[in-house]
Amino acid sequence: MLMLNKTNLAPLSFILNGVPGLEDIHVWISFPFCSMYVVALVGNCGLLYLIYYEDSLHKPMYYFLAMLSLIDFVMCSSTIPKALCIFWFNLKEISFDGCLVQMFLVHTFTGMKSGVLMLMALDCYVAICYPLRYSIILTNPIIAKAGLSTFLRGVLLIIPFTFLIKCLPYCRGNIIPHTYCDHMAVAKLSCGNIKVNVIYGLMVALLIGGFDILCIAISYTMILRAVVSLSSADARQKAFSTCTAHICAIIFSYSPAFFSFFSHRFGGHVIPSSCHIIVANIYLLLPPAMNPVVYGVKTKQIRDCIIRILSGSKGAKSHSK
């Protein structure tokens, strides 16, 4: 029997139903999920340690990369352990407050990740178009302020989601057909008017995603113009290689997001809900797993530092506290 809180008709807990329609193969789905999660944990923790340990990586590009790794770590860690508990042990219950916390973390850090990708695009733009002024433009205080602004933007825009969800009356059960608490998945359980939730959700998507994608597009347009104008083929190749890892990160991050956004609105009756849920989880898993690998392979300085550490060289010194 569904127990309700008398003050606002909010359920004491929700039931996360995993991937509806694929319950029989939950265990099999868990294997790639678990593998990618382990890769994400090891890769991002290793990258954070490497950036902290190696003095040669104390540069703006790697500070932004450290922010991206930290965000990826929190994003997948806020959802995947619970999803694995559902798949392996059938532990589907999550408290109402726990659901709000999970929803807040997922959406806040999703917005922060978009902002950091935008900052990394601006970093590439300054590095290629203004190489002589790079260290003057991107100073440590500027990087700290940019990171703090991205964090505050995510927090301030997502906090209203929790209040909107908390104020809704719930009378359509407490079963969420998902592996984690998504804002609209929870709102659809309400018997109240969720128009404000829908409109505010679209506004936030435009304010964060739309603005960041526009900035990234403008940055790469300017980068392309600058690279094409270079007379040397070697210089053009070096300039393009500077952006390769970041372009891969953008593709890994935005492709699942675009699929989910457009399929929900234009292919809702054609694409099964299980596909939506798996893609939503891939969005939280694939970038955290692939970004450390891509940056480790494509970035020479990171690759050299890894080789130096594995070979036991003392080329880099750690910080003295």
GROMACS .gro file of C-alpha atoms in nm:
model
  321
    1MET     CA    1   0.000   0.000   0.000
    2LEU     CA    2   0.132   0.343  -0.094
    3MET     CA    3   0.206   0.550   0.217
    4LEU     CA    4   0.163   0.924   0.171
    5ASN     CA    5   0.287   1.224   0.365
    6LYS     CA    6  -0.026   1.402   0.486
    7THR     CA    7   0.116   1.752   0.440
    8ASN     CA    8   0.170   1.748   0.063
    9LEU     CA    9   0.062   1.400  -0.051
   10ALA     CA   10   0.423   1.311  -0.126
   11PRO     CA   11   0.515   0.942  -0.114
   12LEU     CA   12   0.761   0.838   0.153
   13SER     CA   13   0.956   0.652  -0.112
   14PHE     CA   14   0.966   0.575  -0.483
   15ILE     CA   15   1.026   0.247  -0.664
   16LEU     CA   16   1.284   0.270  -0.944
   17ASN     CA   17   1.176   0.007  -1.193
   18GLY     CA   18   1.504  -0.022  -1.386
   19VAL     CA   19   1.452  -0.074  -1.759
   20PRO     CA   20   1.083  -0.161  -1.812
   21GLY     CA   21   1.030  -0.443  -2.058
   22LEU     CA   22   1.384  -0.574  -2.013
   23GLU     CA   23   1.355  -0.702  -1.655
   24ASP     CA   24   1.453  -1.054  -1.763
   25ILE     CA   25   1.793  -0.935  -1.887
   26HIS     CA   26   1.871  -0.684  -1.613
   27VAL     CA   27   2.168  -0.895  -1.504
   28TRP     CA   28   2.311  -0.897  -1.857
   29ILE     CA   29   2.259  -0.521  -1.891
   30SER     CA   30   2.450  -0.473  -1.567
   31PHE     CA   31   2.777  -0.616  -1.703
   32PRO     CA   32   2.852  -0.336  -1.957
   33PHE     CA   33   2.720  -0.082  -1.705
   34CYS     CA   34   2.954  -0.210  -1.433
   35SER     CA   35   3.252  -0.235  -1.671
   36MET     CA   36   3.209   0.121  -1.796
   37TYR     CA   37   3.160   0.247  -1.440
   38VAL     CA   38   3.486   0.087  -1.325
   39VAL     CA   39   3.668   0.237  -1.625
   40ALA     CA   40   3.515   0.577  -1.544
   41LEU     CA   41   3.618   0.561  -1.177
   42VAL     CA   42   3.973   0.446  -1.247
   43GLY     CA   43   4.021   0.678  -1.544
   44ASN     CA   44   3.890   0.996  -1.382
   45CYS     CA   45   4.054   0.937  -1.044
   46GLY     CA   46   4.381   0.862  -1.223
   47LEU     CA   47   4.348   1.175  -1.436
   48LEU     CA   48   4.277   1.393  -1.130
   49TYR     CA   49   4.577   1.247  -0.949
   50LEU     CA   50   4.799   1.295  -1.253
   51ILE     CA   51   4.701   1.660  -1.297
   52TYR     CA   52   4.761   1.724  -0.926
   53TYR     CA   53   5.091   1.535  -0.916
   54GLU     CA   54   5.257   1.657  -1.236
   55ASP     CA   55   5.378   2.017  -1.232
   56SER     CA   56   5.395   2.016  -1.613
   57LEU     CA   57   5.014   1.977  -1.623
   58HIS     CA   58   4.946   2.285  -1.412
   59LYS     CA   59   4.805   2.477  -1.707
   60PRO     CA   60   4.457   2.611  -1.793
   61MET     CA   61   4.372   2.327  -2.034
   62TYR     CA   62   4.440   2.064  -1.766
   63TYR     CA   63   4.261   2.259  -1.493
   64PHE     CA   64   3.948   2.253  -1.709
   65LEU     CA   65   4.009   1.884  -1.775
   66ALA     CA   66   4.029   1.825  -1.398
   67MET     CA   67   3.691   1.999  -1.358
   68LEU     CA   68   3.545   1.776  -1.631
   69SER     CA   69   3.684   1.462  -1.464
   70LEU     CA   70   3.544   1.560  -1.124
   71ILE     CA   71   3.201   1.630  -1.276
   72ASP     CA   72   3.204   1.300  -1.465
   73PHE     CA   73   3.296   1.116  -1.145
   74VAL     CA   74   3.005   1.269  -0.950
   75MET     CA   75   2.755   1.225  -1.236
   76CYS     CA   76   2.804   0.852  -1.282
   77SER     CA   77   2.853   0.785  -0.908
   78SER     CA   78   2.519   0.948  -0.824
   79THR     CA   79   2.323   0.704  -1.043
   80ILE     CA   80   2.511   0.389  -1.147
   81PRO     CA   81   2.558   0.228  -0.800
   82LYS     CA   82   2.181   0.246  -0.747
   83ALA     CA   83   2.117   0.109  -1.097
   84LEU     CA   84   2.349  -0.186  -1.025
   85CYS     CA   85   2.163  -0.251  -0.699
   86ILE     CA   86   1.841  -0.268  -0.900
   87PHE     CA   87   1.991  -0.503  -1.159
   88TRP     CA   88   2.172  -0.733  -0.915
   89PHE     CA   89   1.974  -0.730  -0.591
   90ASN     CA   90   1.631  -0.595  -0.694
   91LEU     CA   91   1.676  -0.309  -0.445
   92LYS     CA   92   1.442  -0.066  -0.615
   93GLU     CA   93   1.323   0.155  -0.330
   94ILE     CA   94   1.458   0.506  -0.284
   95SER     CA   95   1.333   0.759  -0.029
   96PHE     CA   96   1.157   1.073  -0.145
   97ASP     CA   97   1.437   1.295  -0.014
   98GLY     CA   98   1.699   1.060  -0.159
   99CYS     CA   99   1.525   1.087  -0.495
  100LEU     CA  100   1.534   1.468  -0.476
  101VAL     CA  101   1.907   1.462  -0.393
  102GLN     CA  102   1.980   1.227  -0.681
  103MET     CA  103   1.774   1.438  -0.921
  104PHE     CA  104   1.951   1.754  -0.806
  105LEU     CA  105   2.298   1.601  -0.850
  106VAL     CA  106   2.224   1.458  -1.195
  107HIS     CA  107   2.078   1.776  -1.340
  108THR     CA  108   2.319   2.015  -1.166
  109PHE     CA  109   2.630   1.833  -1.278
  110THR     CA  110   2.487   1.781  -1.626
  111GLY     CA  111   2.456   2.159  -1.654
  112MET     CA  112   2.804   2.208  -1.508
  113LYS     CA  113   2.950   1.962  -1.757
  114SER     CA  114   2.801   2.153  -2.047
  115GLY     CA  115   2.952   2.472  -1.905
  116VAL     CA  116   3.299   2.318  -1.867
  117LEU     CA  117   3.289   2.187  -2.226
  118MET     CA  118   3.210   2.544  -2.333
  119LEU     CA  119   3.502   2.678  -2.126
  120MET     CA  120   3.732   2.420  -2.285
  121ALA     CA  121   3.622   2.537  -2.630
  122LEU     CA  122   3.710   2.894  -2.531
  123ASP     CA  123   4.045   2.767  -2.403
  124CYS     CA  124   4.115   2.607  -2.744
  125TYR     CA  125   4.013   2.933  -2.914
  126VAL     CA  126   4.254   3.144  -2.706
  127ALA     CA  127   4.536   2.887  -2.744
  128ILE     CA  128   4.507   2.885  -3.126
  129CYS     CA  129   4.402   3.241  -3.204
  130TYR     CA  130   4.601   3.426  -2.934
  131PRO     CA  131   4.893   3.194  -2.845
  132LEU     CA  132   5.124   3.475  -2.732
  133ARG     CA  133   4.863   3.614  -2.491
  134TYR     CA  134   4.738   3.276  -2.369
  135SER     CA  135   4.901   3.289  -2.025
  136ILE     CA  136   4.794   3.651  -1.980
  137ILE     CA  137   4.428   3.593  -2.069
  138LEU     CA  138   4.377   3.261  -1.887
  139THR     CA  139   4.527   3.330  -1.545
  140ASN     CA  140   4.454   3.115  -1.240
  141PRO     CA  141   4.206   3.369  -1.092
  142ILE     CA  142   4.018   3.383  -1.423
  143ILE     CA  143   4.000   3.002  -1.438
  144ALA     CA  144   3.878   2.985  -1.076
  145LYS     CA  145   3.608   3.248  -1.142
  146ALA     CA  146   3.497   3.069  -1.461
  147GLY     CA  147   3.471   2.737  -1.277
  148LEU     CA  148   3.283   2.895  -0.985
  149SER     CA  149   3.042   3.070  -1.224
  150THR     CA  150   2.969   2.741  -1.398
  151PHE     CA  151   2.903   2.573  -1.063
  152LEU     CA  152   2.675   2.853  -0.939
  153ARG     CA  153   2.484   2.863  -1.267
  154GLY     CA  154   2.410   2.492  -1.241
  155VAL     CA  155   2.308   2.507  -0.875
  156LEU     CA  156   2.089   2.817  -0.900
  157LEU     CA  157   1.903   2.698  -1.211
  158ILE     CA  158   1.842   2.343  -1.081
  159ILE     CA  159   1.739   2.423  -0.722
  160PRO     CA  160   1.386   2.528  -0.836
  161PHE     CA  161   1.336   2.174  -0.976
  162THR     CA  162   1.349   2.030  -0.623
  163PHE     CA  163   1.091   2.280  -0.494
  164LEU     CA  164   0.862   2.222  -0.791
  165ILE     CA  165   0.875   1.845  -0.736
  166LYS     CA  166   0.831   1.876  -0.359
  167CYS     CA  167   0.518   2.090  -0.396
  168LEU     CA  168   0.336   1.852  -0.631
  169PRO     CA  169   0.062   1.615  -0.503
  170TYR     CA  170   0.121   1.248  -0.594
  171CYS     CA  171  -0.169   1.012  -0.654
  172ARG     CA  172  -0.056   0.805  -0.954
  173GLY     CA  173   0.152   0.556  -0.760
  174ASN     CA  174   0.519   0.570  -0.675
  175ILE     CA  175   0.675   0.355  -0.949
  176ILE     CA  176   0.929   0.541  -1.164
  177PRO     CA  177   1.004   0.360  -1.494
  178HIS     CA  178   1.371   0.450  -1.484
  179THR     CA  179   1.702   0.360  -1.318
  180TYR     CA  180   1.735   0.699  -1.150
  181CYS     CA  181   1.521   0.996  -1.049
  182ASP     CA  182   1.480   1.216  -1.354
  183HIS     CA  183   1.286   1.540  -1.312
  184MET     CA  184   1.010   1.469  -1.565
  185ALA     CA  185   0.988   1.099  -1.476
  186VAL     CA  186   0.904   1.200  -1.118
  187ALA     CA  187   0.674   1.488  -1.219
  188LYS     CA  188   0.463   1.256  -1.436
  189LEU     CA  189   0.359   1.064  -1.123
  190SER     CA  190   0.180   1.374  -0.998
  191CYS     CA  191  -0.192   1.428  -1.041
  192GLY     CA  192  -0.134   1.804  -1.026
  193ASN     CA  193  -0.059   2.053  -1.302
  194ILE     CA  194   0.301   2.000  -1.422
  195LYS     CA  195   0.295   2.267  -1.694
  196VAL     CA  196   0.535   2.482  -1.490
  197ASN     CA  197   0.775   2.187  -1.463
  198VAL     CA  198   0.767   2.133  -1.840
  199ILE     CA  199   0.813   2.501  -1.927
  200TYR     CA  200   1.088   2.556  -1.669
  201GLY     CA  201   1.267   2.241  -1.784
  202LEU     CA  202   1.272   2.367  -2.144
  203MET     CA  203   1.390   2.710  -2.028
  204VAL     CA  204   1.680   2.560  -1.833
  205ALA     CA  205   1.773   2.338  -2.129
  206LEU     CA  206   1.786   2.646  -2.353
  207LEU     CA  207   1.966   2.865  -2.100
  208ILE     CA  208   2.235   2.607  -2.032
  209GLY     CA  209   2.257   2.376  -2.333
  210GLY     CA  210   2.155   2.630  -2.597
  211PHE     CA  211   2.392   2.900  -2.472
  212ASP     CA  212   2.687   2.661  -2.430
  213ILE     CA  213   2.640   2.501  -2.773
  214LEU     CA  214   2.621   2.845  -2.933
  215CYS     CA  215   2.947   2.949  -2.763
  216ILE     CA  216   3.115   2.623  -2.868
  217ALA     CA  217   2.997   2.670  -3.229
  218ILE     CA  218   3.124   3.030  -3.241
  219SER     CA  219   3.458   2.926  -3.085
  220TYR     CA  220   3.516   2.652  -3.340
  221THR     CA  221   3.410   2.875  -3.627
  222MET     CA  222   3.680   3.124  -3.524
  223ILE     CA  223   3.929   2.839  -3.471
  224LEU     CA  224   3.856   2.699  -3.818
  225ARG     CA  225   3.906   3.039  -3.976
  226ALA     CA  226   4.237   3.084  -3.793
  227VAL     CA  227   4.361   2.735  -3.883
  228VAL     CA  228   4.268   2.764  -4.251
  229SER     CA  229   4.460   3.090  -4.275
  230LEU     CA  230   4.783   2.921  -4.161
  231SER     CA  231   5.029   2.872  -4.446
  232SER     CA  232   5.212   2.569  -4.306
  233ALA     CA  233   5.049   2.225  -4.324
  234ASP     CA  234   5.236   2.122  -4.009
  235ALA     CA  235   5.102   2.424  -3.823
  236ARG     CA  236   4.746   2.341  -3.934
  237GLN     CA  237   4.783   1.980  -3.823
  238LYS     CA  238   4.925   2.085  -3.485
  239ALA     CA  239   4.639   2.332  -3.435
  240PHE     CA  240   4.377   2.069  -3.521
  241SER     CA  241   4.542   1.814  -3.290
  242THR     CA  242   4.500   2.062  -3.003
  243CYS     CA  243   4.122   2.033  -3.039
  244THR     CA  244   4.086   1.664  -3.125
  245ALA     CA  245   4.032   1.533  -2.771
  246HIS     CA  246   3.787   1.813  -2.690
  247ILE     CA  247   3.586   1.746  -3.008
  248CYS     CA  248   3.563   1.378  -2.906
  249ALA     CA  249   3.441   1.483  -2.559
  250ILE     CA  250   3.173   1.702  -2.719
  251ILE     CA  251   3.056   1.416  -2.944
  252PHE     CA  252   3.042   1.167  -2.655
  253SER     CA  253   2.852   1.414  -2.436
  254TYR     CA  254   2.604   1.580  -2.670
  255SER     CA  255   2.512   1.289  -2.903
  256PRO     CA  256   2.313   1.090  -2.641
  257ALA     CA  257   2.168   1.416  -2.505
  258PHE     CA  258   2.043   1.523  -2.850
  259PHE     CA  259   1.899   1.176  -2.914
  260SER     CA  260   1.706   1.181  -2.586
  261PHE     CA  261   1.583   1.538  -2.637
  262PHE     CA  262   1.452   1.491  -2.993
  263SER     CA  263   1.328   1.133  -2.956
  264HIS     CA  264   1.119   1.229  -2.651
  265ARG     CA  265   0.950   1.504  -2.851
  266PHE     CA  266   0.927   1.359  -3.200
  267GLY     CA  267   0.964   0.983  -3.163
  268GLY     CA  268   0.788   0.908  -2.837
  269HIS     CA  269   0.548   0.654  -2.987
  270VAL     CA  270   0.804   0.493  -3.220
  271ILE     CA  271   1.106   0.449  -2.993
  272PRO     CA  272   1.039   0.220  -2.693
  273SER     CA  273   1.085   0.360  -2.343
  274SER     CA  274   1.356   0.101  -2.270
  275CYS     CA  275   1.567   0.262  -2.546
  276HIS     CA  276   1.520   0.608  -2.388
  277ILE     CA  277   1.632   0.478  -2.049
  278ILE     CA  278   1.938   0.295  -2.181
  279VAL     CA  279   2.047   0.603  -2.379
  280ALA     CA  280   1.996   0.821  -2.069
  281ASN     CA  281   2.229   0.589  -1.877
  282ILE     CA  282   2.478   0.583  -2.164
  283TYR     CA  283   2.486   0.963  -2.145
  284LEU     CA  284   2.590   0.935  -1.779
  285LEU     CA  285   2.838   0.652  -1.843
  286LEU     CA  286   2.998   0.683  -2.186
  287PRO     CA  287   3.161   1.029  -2.150
  288PRO     CA  288   3.308   0.956  -1.803
  289ALA     CA  289   3.450   0.626  -1.932
  290MET     CA  290   3.582   0.758  -2.265
  291ASN     CA  291   3.711   1.107  -2.179
  292PRO     CA  292   4.015   0.989  -1.974
  293VAL     CA  293   4.098   0.734  -2.246
  294VAL     CA  294   4.073   0.989  -2.528
  295TYR     CA  295   4.274   1.255  -2.345
  296GLY     CA  296   4.530   0.995  -2.242
  297VAL     CA  297   4.577   0.883  -2.602
  298LYS     CA  298   4.542   1.215  -2.784
  299THR     CA  299   4.728   1.449  -2.545
  300LYS     CA  300   5.104   1.409  -2.567
  301GLN     CA  301   5.182   1.568  -2.230
  302ILE     CA  302   4.940   1.339  -2.045
  303ARG     CA  303   5.071   1.039  -2.235
  304ASP     CA  304   5.431   1.129  -2.152
  305CYS     CA  305   5.348   1.178  -1.783
  306ILE     CA  306   5.177   0.839  -1.764
  307ILE     CA  307   5.476   0.669  -1.928
  308ARG     CA  308   5.715   0.852  -1.694
  309ILE     CA  309   5.521   0.747  -1.383
  310LEU     CA  310   5.484   0.385  -1.499
  311SER     CA  311   5.855   0.368  -1.575
  312GLY     CA  312   5.939   0.501  -1.227
  313SER     CA  313   6.105   0.821  -1.349
  314LYS     CA  314   6.142   1.112  -1.109
  315GLY     CA  315   6.095   1.373  -1.380
  316ALA     CA  316   5.811   1.545  -1.206
  317LYS     CA  317   5.795   1.654  -0.847
  318SER     CA  318   5.491   1.646  -0.628
  319HIS     CA  319   5.364   1.945  -0.437
  320SER     CA  320   5.517   2.017  -0.103
  321LYS     CA  321   5.256   2.103   0.150
   0.00000   0.00000   0.00000
